[in-house]
Amino acid sequence: MSKLIFSSRCILLTFQITFNLFQMVAYSVFSTTVYKRRIIILYSFLCLSLLGLGAKHFNVFQTNQAVGAAQAEDDQFFNIAVLADTQYYTGERYGGNMNMFYDQIDWITANAEKEKIAYVVHVGDITDQGDKLPEQWDRAKDAMYRLEKPLPGLPYGIPYGVAVGNHDVRPNGDPNGSKIGYTKYFGRKHFEGRPYYGGAYQNSDANDNHYDLFEANGEKFIVLYLIFNDPNKKEFYDAALEEKVHNWGADILAKHADRKAIVVSHNILRPDTTSGSNFRAGVGVAPKPGTFTKQGNRIINKFKHSPNVFMMLCGHVSGEAMREVKFEGRTIKVILTDYQGRRNPEFTDKDRNGGNGILRLMKFNQSKQVLNVRTFIPQKDRILEEADEDSNFSVPLYN
């Protein structure tokens, strides 16, 4: 792994070494005080210039450097990995490609034991064109099924679940639309019999509304997945289905009241309009709350009444956000993760890169009762960490 740090300090260190060599030569050639002064002035000017350049362009990512809150070696913890809107990897559009997807999954499986990755969430839009282009489902399957490789103590691989996004159905956004590919590769029959699979709404083969159960370090969790059903899409919105699914979901959460609950749906939160991190990395300040979408409002207003819900995860709208909802003495963290609009690290307006292969890891530090959120690009030869405050941050875990 590369040990480079993309920051002004790295540039200045390199320049310092170069200057020391230059100084030795220059001093041997130009022995007068005047020339020495000119050399020092030139050096100072270049250092200041590079400092500004580094702050502007190179402090976006840090490589292999701890960014989150400090953790003692004996702290008890586990991680949940979040995959977001991989549609341009499977769709191979806007610079996205399958290598980005593979790098994400391969990093998760390679680090599952070290990082204690207990579960993986995909927040939806795993494909770009759904059943219109079945080959995209084949690509999605090839990537996601790598999580199913048996690992020590995990005969079915790492537990995971996939939400249904608007791009995963045809017509786009129709909750009653075609989901042939999703049902084939990520439907109920594929997961049935696995110890972490809970079940689907009305025992549907489609699995578009389902729940999973897992345990990590002595804590028990339920993850409830809800289909994309947007009131803004008036031609497709199904209010009756929404009510039935929400009532079913609330009943499931009540039956598993001893488990901490995470609700996952593609469309819950949109980023703050002033956040620059929607398309550019390295520019965010402490996670901005964002605003609820219409579907998000319905979800939070229903499931905040379930006492075991402490977190909601979503994608759909490019950007990052975290909104805390206080209700009856509890705090529900709603976290948006979506990088489909991200550009290459040079961040020119025309340099969109399909999501850059960005992965999010949520560390549950049980000893300190802190949630550490980490955002990074896993690549074959290096790890690029996003160092800004809405990409790497820490908040209280359950309150």
Tab-separated table of C-alpha atoms in Angstrom:
chain	number	residue	atom	x	y	z
A	1	MET	CA	0.000	0.000	0.000
A	2	SER	CA	1.206	3.480	-0.794
A	3	LYS	CA	2.146	5.559	2.248
A	4	LEU	CA	1.772	8.900	0.494
A	5	ILE	CA	-0.206	11.656	2.187
A	6	PHE	CA	-1.876	13.953	-0.319
A	7	SER	CA	-1.391	17.177	1.621
A	8	SER	CA	0.667	20.346	1.558
A	9	ARG	CA	2.981	18.848	4.175
A	10	CYS	CA	3.971	16.093	1.792
A	11	ILE	CA	4.739	18.580	-0.952
A	12	LEU	CA	6.773	20.795	1.354
A	13	LEU	CA	8.742	17.841	2.678
A	14	THR	CA	9.607	16.794	-0.856
A	15	PHE	CA	10.540	20.353	-1.711
A	16	GLN	CA	12.671	20.653	1.443
A	17	ILE	CA	14.760	17.663	0.407
A	18	THR	CA	15.124	19.047	-3.099
A	19	PHE	CA	16.062	22.459	-1.749
A	20	ASN	CA	18.729	21.041	0.566
A	21	LEU	CA	20.439	19.456	-2.424
A	22	PHE	CA	19.992	22.626	-4.433
A	23	GLN	CA	21.390	24.711	-1.561
A	24	MET	CA	24.551	22.618	-1.326
A	25	VAL	CA	25.236	23.118	-5.018
A	26	ALA	CA	24.252	26.769	-5.046
A	27	TYR	CA	26.344	27.655	-2.006
A	28	SER	CA	29.382	26.044	-3.579
A	29	VAL	CA	28.915	28.071	-6.760
A	30	PHE	CA	27.594	31.357	-5.394
A	31	SER	CA	29.530	32.250	-2.285
A	32	THR	CA	28.327	35.827	-1.845
A	33	THR	CA	25.716	36.812	0.733
A	34	VAL	CA	23.591	38.474	-1.949
A	35	TYR	CA	23.129	35.258	-3.878
A	36	LYS	CA	22.371	33.330	-0.674
A	37	ARG	CA	19.654	35.809	0.212
A	38	ARG	CA	18.141	35.483	-3.258
A	39	ILE	CA	18.069	31.712	-2.919
A	40	ILE	CA	16.311	31.918	0.457
A	41	ILE	CA	13.752	34.425	-0.877
A	42	LEU	CA	13.036	32.182	-3.873
A	43	TYR	CA	12.647	29.164	-1.589
A	44	SER	CA	10.248	31.004	0.737
A	45	PHE	CA	8.117	32.179	-2.167
A	46	LEU	CA	7.836	28.684	-3.606
A	47	CYS	CA	6.977	27.201	-0.188
A	48	LEU	CA	4.127	29.661	0.324
A	49	SER	CA	2.834	28.987	-3.181
A	50	LEU	CA	2.912	25.231	-2.647
A	51	LEU	CA	1.224	25.591	0.724
A	52	GLY	CA	-1.740	27.271	-0.927
A	53	LEU	CA	-1.753	24.750	-3.756
A	54	GLY	CA	-1.713	21.875	-1.304
A	55	ALA	CA	-4.529	23.276	0.768
A	56	LYS	CA	-6.630	23.808	-2.328
A	57	HIS	CA	-5.985	20.622	-4.278
A	58	PHE	CA	-4.176	17.976	-2.267
A	59	ASN	CA	-5.844	17.944	1.121
A	60	VAL	CA	-8.913	16.253	-0.351
A	61	PHE	CA	-7.711	12.735	0.377
A	62	GLN	CA	-5.331	11.201	2.851
A	63	THR	CA	-3.777	7.839	2.108
A	64	ASN	CA	-3.695	5.131	4.779
A	65	GLN	CA	-4.090	7.645	7.580
A	66	ALA	CA	-6.423	7.291	10.542
A	67	VAL	CA	-9.061	9.995	10.347
A	68	GLY	CA	-11.814	9.027	12.787
A	69	ALA	CA	-11.866	9.303	16.538
A	70	ALA	CA	-9.056	7.601	18.431
A	71	GLN	CA	-9.731	4.026	19.444
A	72	ALA	CA	-7.963	2.028	22.112
A	73	GLU	CA	-6.665	-1.383	21.118
A	74	ASP	CA	-8.989	-3.124	23.551
A	75	ASP	CA	-12.137	-1.228	22.501
A	76	GLN	CA	-15.043	-3.478	21.561
A	77	PHE	CA	-16.374	-2.659	18.100
A	78	PHE	CA	-17.816	-3.921	14.839
A	79	ASN	CA	-18.552	-2.353	11.442
A	80	ILE	CA	-21.411	-2.070	8.980
A	81	ALA	CA	-20.394	-1.326	5.381
A	82	VAL	CA	-22.642	0.828	3.178
A	83	LEU	CA	-22.747	0.564	-0.629
A	84	ALA	CA	-24.539	3.394	-2.388
A	85	ASP	CA	-26.079	3.813	-5.848
A	86	THR	CA	-23.752	1.571	-7.839
A	87	GLN	CA	-25.833	2.163	-10.975
A	88	TYR	CA	-23.010	3.724	-12.986
A	89	TYR	CA	-20.670	0.832	-12.208
A	90	THR	CA	-23.084	-1.797	-13.503
A	91	GLY	CA	-24.336	0.625	-16.162
A	92	GLU	CA	-20.778	1.639	-17.098
A	93	ARG	CA	-21.760	5.284	-17.563
A	94	TYR	CA	-20.275	8.654	-16.606
A	95	GLY	CA	-16.844	7.140	-16.047
A	96	GLY	CA	-18.097	4.373	-13.778
A	97	ASN	CA	-16.917	0.808	-14.318
A	98	MET	CA	-17.148	-2.596	-12.694
A	99	ASN	CA	-13.600	-2.461	-11.334
A	100	MET	CA	-14.808	0.199	-8.906
A	101	PHE	CA	-17.557	-2.144	-7.721
A	102	TYR	CA	-15.201	-5.116	-7.470
A	103	ASP	CA	-12.661	-3.078	-5.487
A	104	GLN	CA	-15.349	-2.160	-2.962
A	105	ILE	CA	-16.537	-5.736	-2.474
A	106	ASP	CA	-13.038	-7.221	-2.475
A	107	TRP	CA	-11.918	-4.770	0.200
A	108	ILE	CA	-14.904	-5.708	2.358
A	109	THR	CA	-14.242	-9.444	2.106
A	110	ALA	CA	-10.477	-9.066	2.576
A	111	ASN	CA	-10.955	-6.926	5.682
A	112	ALA	CA	-14.047	-8.596	7.131
A	113	GLU	CA	-12.172	-10.267	9.973
A	114	LYS	CA	-9.806	-7.395	10.801
A	115	GLU	CA	-12.546	-4.750	10.706
A	116	LYS	CA	-15.205	-7.061	12.184
A	117	ILE	CA	-17.643	-6.298	9.374
A	118	ALA	CA	-20.893	-7.768	10.623
A	119	TYR	CA	-23.250	-6.659	7.858
A	120	VAL	CA	-23.351	-4.910	4.465
A	121	VAL	CA	-26.156	-2.580	3.318
A	122	HIS	CA	-26.829	-1.604	-0.288
A	123	VAL	CA	-29.154	1.423	-0.285
A	124	GLY	CA	-30.545	0.778	-3.785
A	125	ASP	CA	-30.042	1.591	-7.467
A	126	ILE	CA	-27.745	-1.362	-7.852
A	127	THR	CA	-28.420	-1.078	-11.605
A	128	ASP	CA	-29.032	1.843	-13.950
A	129	GLN	CA	-31.653	0.434	-16.323
A	130	GLY	CA	-33.172	-2.459	-14.372
A	131	ASP	CA	-34.856	-5.098	-16.531
A	132	LYS	CA	-34.400	-2.990	-19.656
A	133	LEU	CA	-30.768	-4.169	-19.738
A	134	PRO	CA	-30.581	-7.584	-18.001
A	135	GLU	CA	-26.797	-7.677	-18.361
A	136	GLN	CA	-26.612	-5.023	-15.651
A	137	TRP	CA	-28.199	-7.469	-13.227
A	138	ASP	CA	-25.612	-10.059	-14.240
A	139	ARG	CA	-22.871	-7.566	-13.374
A	140	ALA	CA	-24.520	-6.686	-10.064
A	141	LYS	CA	-24.774	-10.362	-9.187
A	142	ASP	CA	-21.120	-10.977	-10.078
A	143	ALA	CA	-20.040	-8.221	-7.689
A	144	MET	CA	-22.437	-8.744	-4.781
A	145	TYR	CA	-22.161	-12.534	-4.730
A	146	ARG	CA	-18.499	-12.146	-3.778
A	147	LEU	CA	-19.853	-11.300	-0.327
A	148	GLU	CA	-21.235	-14.846	-0.164
A	149	LYS	CA	-17.829	-16.505	-0.198
A	150	PRO	CA	-17.601	-18.580	3.011
A	151	LEU	CA	-15.387	-17.075	5.697
A	152	PRO	CA	-14.324	-18.439	9.107
A	153	GLY	CA	-17.513	-18.674	11.158
A	154	LEU	CA	-19.592	-17.392	8.222
A	155	PRO	CA	-20.588	-20.328	5.983
A	156	TYR	CA	-22.825	-18.034	3.888
A	157	GLY	CA	-20.305	-15.215	3.761
A	158	ILE	CA	-20.975	-11.740	5.128
A	159	PRO	CA	-24.675	-11.046	5.786
A	160	TYR	CA	-26.040	-8.399	3.430
A	161	GLY	CA	-29.213	-6.864	2.068
A	162	VAL	CA	-30.144	-4.859	-1.025
A	163	ALA	CA	-32.798	-2.137	-1.153
A	164	VAL	CA	-34.781	-1.513	-4.332
A	165	GLY	CA	-34.113	1.854	-5.968
A	166	ASN	CA	-36.092	3.644	-8.655
A	167	HIS	CA	-33.562	2.572	-11.315
A	168	ASP	CA	-33.995	-1.079	-10.344
A	169	VAL	CA	-37.623	-1.269	-11.514
A	170	ARG	CA	-39.329	-0.707	-14.848
A	171	PRO	CA	-40.933	1.695	-15.435
A	172	ASN	CA	-38.420	3.742	-13.431
A	173	GLY	CA	-39.798	4.363	-9.949
A	174	ASP	CA	-42.943	2.220	-10.240
A	175	PRO	CA	-43.295	0.217	-6.978
A	176	ASN	CA	-45.479	-2.273	-8.858
A	177	GLY	CA	-43.205	-2.392	-11.897
A	178	SER	CA	-41.000	-5.130	-13.313
A	179	LYS	CA	-38.365	-6.494	-10.907
A	180	ILE	CA	-37.352	-9.666	-12.742
A	181	GLY	CA	-33.603	-9.216	-12.287
A	182	TYR	CA	-33.869	-8.190	-8.655
A	183	THR	CA	-36.140	-11.153	-7.904
A	184	LYS	CA	-33.852	-13.575	-9.734
A	185	TYR	CA	-30.624	-12.574	-8.014
A	186	PHE	CA	-31.696	-10.910	-4.751
A	187	GLY	CA	-35.200	-12.278	-4.192
A	188	ARG	CA	-36.629	-14.240	-1.292
A	189	LYS	CA	-35.722	-17.635	-2.741
A	190	HIS	CA	-32.067	-16.657	-3.006
A	191	PHE	CA	-31.806	-15.701	0.672
A	192	GLU	CA	-34.279	-18.122	2.224
A	193	GLY	CA	-32.589	-20.567	4.565
A	194	ARG	CA	-29.746	-18.248	5.460
A	195	PRO	CA	-29.602	-17.643	9.207
A	196	TYR	CA	-29.678	-13.866	8.827
A	197	TYR	CA	-32.672	-13.692	6.481
A	198	GLY	CA	-35.926	-12.784	8.222
A	199	GLY	CA	-38.619	-12.772	5.550
A	200	ALA	CA	-40.505	-10.703	2.984
A	201	TYR	CA	-43.754	-8.765	2.933
A	202	GLN	CA	-46.578	-11.212	2.086
A	203	ASN	CA	-43.861	-13.809	1.483
A	204	SER	CA	-43.240	-12.134	-1.873
A	205	ASP	CA	-40.631	-13.665	-4.144
A	206	ALA	CA	-39.603	-10.160	-5.163
A	207	ASN	CA	-38.217	-9.405	-1.694
A	208	ASP	CA	-38.609	-5.671	-2.342
A	209	ASN	CA	-39.861	-5.247	1.242
A	210	HIS	CA	-37.989	-7.572	3.589
A	211	TYR	CA	-35.965	-7.743	6.783
A	212	ASP	CA	-32.719	-9.286	7.996
A	213	LEU	CA	-31.507	-10.285	11.455
A	214	PHE	CA	-27.912	-10.323	12.643
A	215	GLU	CA	-25.843	-10.167	15.812
A	216	ALA	CA	-22.528	-8.450	16.490
A	217	ASN	CA	-20.491	-8.519	19.697
A	218	GLY	CA	-23.481	-9.493	21.783
A	219	GLU	CA	-25.895	-6.939	20.286
A	220	LYS	CA	-28.903	-8.004	18.233
A	221	PHE	CA	-30.131	-6.063	15.190
A	222	ILE	CA	-32.969	-6.056	12.686
A	223	VAL	CA	-32.630	-4.309	9.306
A	224	LEU	CA	-35.933	-3.432	7.610
A	225	TYR	CA	-35.905	-2.721	3.852
A	226	LEU	CA	-38.695	-0.664	2.236
A	227	ILE	CA	-39.289	-0.249	-1.501
A	228	PHE	CA	-39.003	3.028	-3.428
A	229	ASN	CA	-42.537	4.489	-3.516
A	230	ASP	CA	-42.272	8.236	-4.112
A	231	PRO	CA	-45.360	10.475	-3.708
A	232	ASN	CA	-43.708	12.886	-6.156
A	233	LYS	CA	-44.060	10.282	-8.905
A	234	LYS	CA	-47.815	10.709	-9.091
A	235	GLU	CA	-48.228	8.346	-12.029
A	236	PHE	CA	-46.757	5.476	-9.961
A	237	TYR	CA	-47.206	6.336	-6.281
A	238	ASP	CA	-49.266	3.678	-4.507
A	239	ALA	CA	-50.644	5.066	-1.228
A	240	ALA	CA	-52.528	1.870	-0.388
A	241	LEU	CA	-49.378	-0.236	-0.806
A	242	GLU	CA	-47.434	2.233	1.305
A	243	GLU	CA	-49.884	1.925	4.190
A	244	LYS	CA	-49.888	-1.875	4.046
A	245	VAL	CA	-46.095	-2.112	3.864
A	246	HIS	CA	-45.587	0.396	6.678
A	247	ASN	CA	-48.030	-1.439	8.937
A	248	TRP	CA	-46.320	-4.738	8.138
A	249	GLY	CA	-42.918	-3.191	8.884
A	250	ALA	CA	-44.076	-1.745	12.199
A	251	ASP	CA	-45.481	-5.141	13.200
A	252	ILE	CA	-42.185	-6.849	12.328
A	253	LEU	CA	-40.224	-4.338	14.410
A	254	ALA	CA	-42.611	-4.862	17.328
A	255	LYS	CA	-42.161	-8.637	17.132
A	256	HIS	CA	-38.404	-8.083	17.363
A	257	ALA	CA	-38.522	-5.410	20.045
A	258	ASP	CA	-35.408	-6.894	21.665
A	259	ARG	CA	-33.358	-5.936	18.590
A	260	LYS	CA	-31.978	-2.529	17.682
A	261	ALA	CA	-33.560	-1.518	14.371
A	262	ILE	CA	-32.167	0.064	11.202
A	263	VAL	CA	-34.617	1.118	8.468
A	264	VAL	CA	-33.235	1.184	4.910
A	265	SER	CA	-35.026	2.743	1.958
A	266	HIS	CA	-33.647	4.318	-1.178
A	267	ASN	CA	-35.406	7.665	-0.863
A	268	ILE	CA	-35.497	9.296	2.590
A	269	LEU	CA	-33.178	12.304	2.798
A	270	ARG	CA	-31.768	14.876	0.397
A	271	PRO	CA	-28.537	16.801	1.076
A	272	ASP	CA	-28.355	20.384	2.235
A	273	THR	CA	-28.361	22.674	-0.805
A	274	THR	CA	-25.290	24.522	0.500
A	275	SER	CA	-23.213	21.356	0.836
A	276	GLY	CA	-20.369	21.277	-1.672
A	277	SER	CA	-19.671	17.589	-1.152
A	278	ASN	CA	-22.497	16.467	-3.437
A	279	PHE	CA	-20.067	16.399	-6.353
A	280	ARG	CA	-16.702	17.297	-4.810
A	281	ALA	CA	-14.822	15.489	-2.081
A	282	GLY	CA	-12.958	17.248	0.690
A	283	VAL	CA	-15.151	20.320	1.021
A	284	GLY	CA	-17.736	19.305	3.636
A	285	VAL	CA	-17.993	20.597	7.173
A	286	ALA	CA	-19.614	18.766	10.092
A	287	PRO	CA	-22.437	16.698	8.607
A	288	LYS	CA	-25.292	18.933	7.524
A	289	PRO	CA	-28.800	17.730	8.337
A	290	GLY	CA	-30.383	17.763	4.890
A	291	THR	CA	-34.150	17.669	4.427
A	292	PHE	CA	-36.626	14.814	4.199
A	293	THR	CA	-38.097	13.852	0.849
A	294	LYS	CA	-41.860	13.279	0.699
A	295	GLN	CA	-41.344	9.549	1.005
A	296	GLY	CA	-38.813	10.158	3.760
A	297	ASN	CA	-41.346	12.200	5.718
A	298	ARG	CA	-43.807	9.326	5.578
A	299	ILE	CA	-41.170	6.823	6.662
A	300	ILE	CA	-39.874	8.840	9.619
A	301	ASN	CA	-43.372	9.783	10.783
A	302	LYS	CA	-44.362	6.115	10.802
A	303	PHE	CA	-41.287	4.414	12.182
A	304	LYS	CA	-40.229	6.948	14.799
A	305	HIS	CA	-43.019	5.348	16.842
A	306	SER	CA	-41.102	2.048	16.864
A	307	PRO	CA	-38.998	2.334	20.043
A	308	ASN	CA	-36.158	0.156	18.742
A	309	VAL	CA	-35.434	2.271	15.622
A	310	PHE	CA	-32.190	4.201	16.065
A	311	MET	CA	-30.973	4.626	12.473
A	312	MET	CA	-32.175	5.042	8.887
A	313	LEU	CA	-29.993	4.715	5.776
A	314	CYS	CA	-30.692	5.960	2.251
A	315	GLY	CA	-29.226	7.056	-1.096
A	316	HIS	CA	-30.949	8.283	-4.288
A	317	VAL	CA	-29.828	11.939	-4.188
A	318	SER	CA	-26.109	12.521	-4.722
A	319	GLY	CA	-24.419	13.828	-1.598
A	320	GLU	CA	-23.856	13.279	2.097
A	321	ALA	CA	-26.072	14.290	5.015
A	322	MET	CA	-27.047	13.235	8.515
A	323	ARG	CA	-30.203	14.391	10.249
A	324	GLU	CA	-31.003	13.611	13.878
A	325	VAL	CA	-34.650	13.227	14.854
A	326	LYS	CA	-35.497	13.517	18.549
A	327	PHE	CA	-38.629	11.661	19.613
A	328	GLU	CA	-39.797	10.567	23.052
A	329	GLY	CA	-36.317	10.828	24.523
A	330	ARG	CA	-34.678	8.899	21.684
A	331	THR	CA	-32.451	10.027	18.804
A	332	ILE	CA	-32.843	8.537	15.325
A	333	LYS	CA	-29.909	9.152	12.990
A	334	VAL	CA	-30.909	9.419	9.323
A	335	ILE	CA	-27.833	9.127	7.089
A	336	LEU	CA	-27.668	9.843	3.356
A	337	THR	CA	-24.855	8.176	1.405
A	338	ASP	CA	-24.693	8.612	-2.386
A	339	TYR	CA	-21.640	9.231	-4.587
A	340	GLN	CA	-23.034	8.700	-8.089
A	341	GLY	CA	-22.445	12.367	-8.963
A	342	ARG	CA	-18.853	12.509	-7.746
A	343	ARG	CA	-16.117	13.657	-10.051
A	344	ASN	CA	-12.491	12.612	-10.334
A	345	PRO	CA	-10.103	14.070	-7.751
A	346	GLU	CA	-9.265	16.907	-10.148
A	347	PHE	CA	-12.945	17.895	-9.924
A	348	THR	CA	-13.357	19.651	-13.235
A	349	ASP	CA	-16.952	20.311	-14.170
A	350	LYS	CA	-16.861	17.769	-17.005
A	351	ASP	CA	-14.924	15.068	-15.170
A	352	ARG	CA	-17.723	13.008	-13.652
A	353	ASN	CA	-16.584	9.585	-12.541
A	354	GLY	CA	-19.639	7.504	-11.716
A	355	GLY	CA	-19.040	7.476	-7.962
A	356	ASN	CA	-15.257	6.899	-7.807
A	357	GLY	CA	-15.772	3.563	-6.047
A	358	ILE	CA	-16.348	5.342	-2.733
A	359	LEU	CA	-17.225	3.108	0.212
A	360	ARG	CA	-18.626	4.048	3.618
A	361	LEU	CA	-17.812	2.170	6.813
A	362	MET	CA	-19.732	2.749	10.045
A	363	LYS	CA	-17.849	1.653	13.147
A	364	PHE	CA	-19.924	0.867	16.225
A	365	ASN	CA	-17.490	1.502	19.087
A	366	GLN	CA	-19.295	-0.245	21.922
A	367	SER	CA	-16.707	0.643	24.546
A	368	LYS	CA	-16.962	4.385	23.944
A	369	GLN	CA	-20.578	4.306	22.708
A	370	VAL	CA	-19.536	6.264	19.622
A	371	LEU	CA	-20.413	5.836	15.943
A	372	ASN	CA	-17.389	6.555	13.719
A	373	VAL	CA	-18.248	7.142	10.054
A	374	ARG	CA	-15.428	6.678	7.557
A	375	THR	CA	-15.566	7.363	3.791
A	376	PHE	CA	-12.838	6.159	1.440
A	377	ILE	CA	-11.909	4.750	-1.968
A	378	PRO	CA	-10.442	1.240	-1.777
A	379	GLN	CA	-8.085	0.620	-4.681
A	380	LYS	CA	-5.695	-2.201	-5.485
A	381	ASP	CA	-2.562	-0.341	-4.381
A	382	ARG	CA	-3.826	2.318	-1.984
A	383	ILE	CA	-6.690	3.570	0.157
A	384	LEU	CA	-7.828	7.154	-0.432
A	385	GLU	CA	-9.513	8.538	2.684
A	386	GLU	CA	-11.914	11.452	2.477
A	387	ALA	CA	-10.788	13.748	5.271
A	388	ASP	CA	-13.550	16.362	5.335
A	389	GLU	CA	-15.972	16.575	8.246
A	390	ASP	CA	-19.109	15.234	6.590
A	391	SER	CA	-17.221	12.198	5.284
A	392	ASN	CA	-15.337	11.257	8.445
A	393	PHE	CA	-17.108	12.107	11.678
A	394	SER	CA	-18.083	10.723	15.058
A	395	VAL	CA	-21.389	11.016	16.918
A	396	PRO	CA	-22.919	9.368	20.001
A	397	LEU	CA	-23.965	5.830	19.141
A	398	TYR	CA	-27.492	5.345	20.437
A	399	ASN	CA	-28.510	8.761	21.772
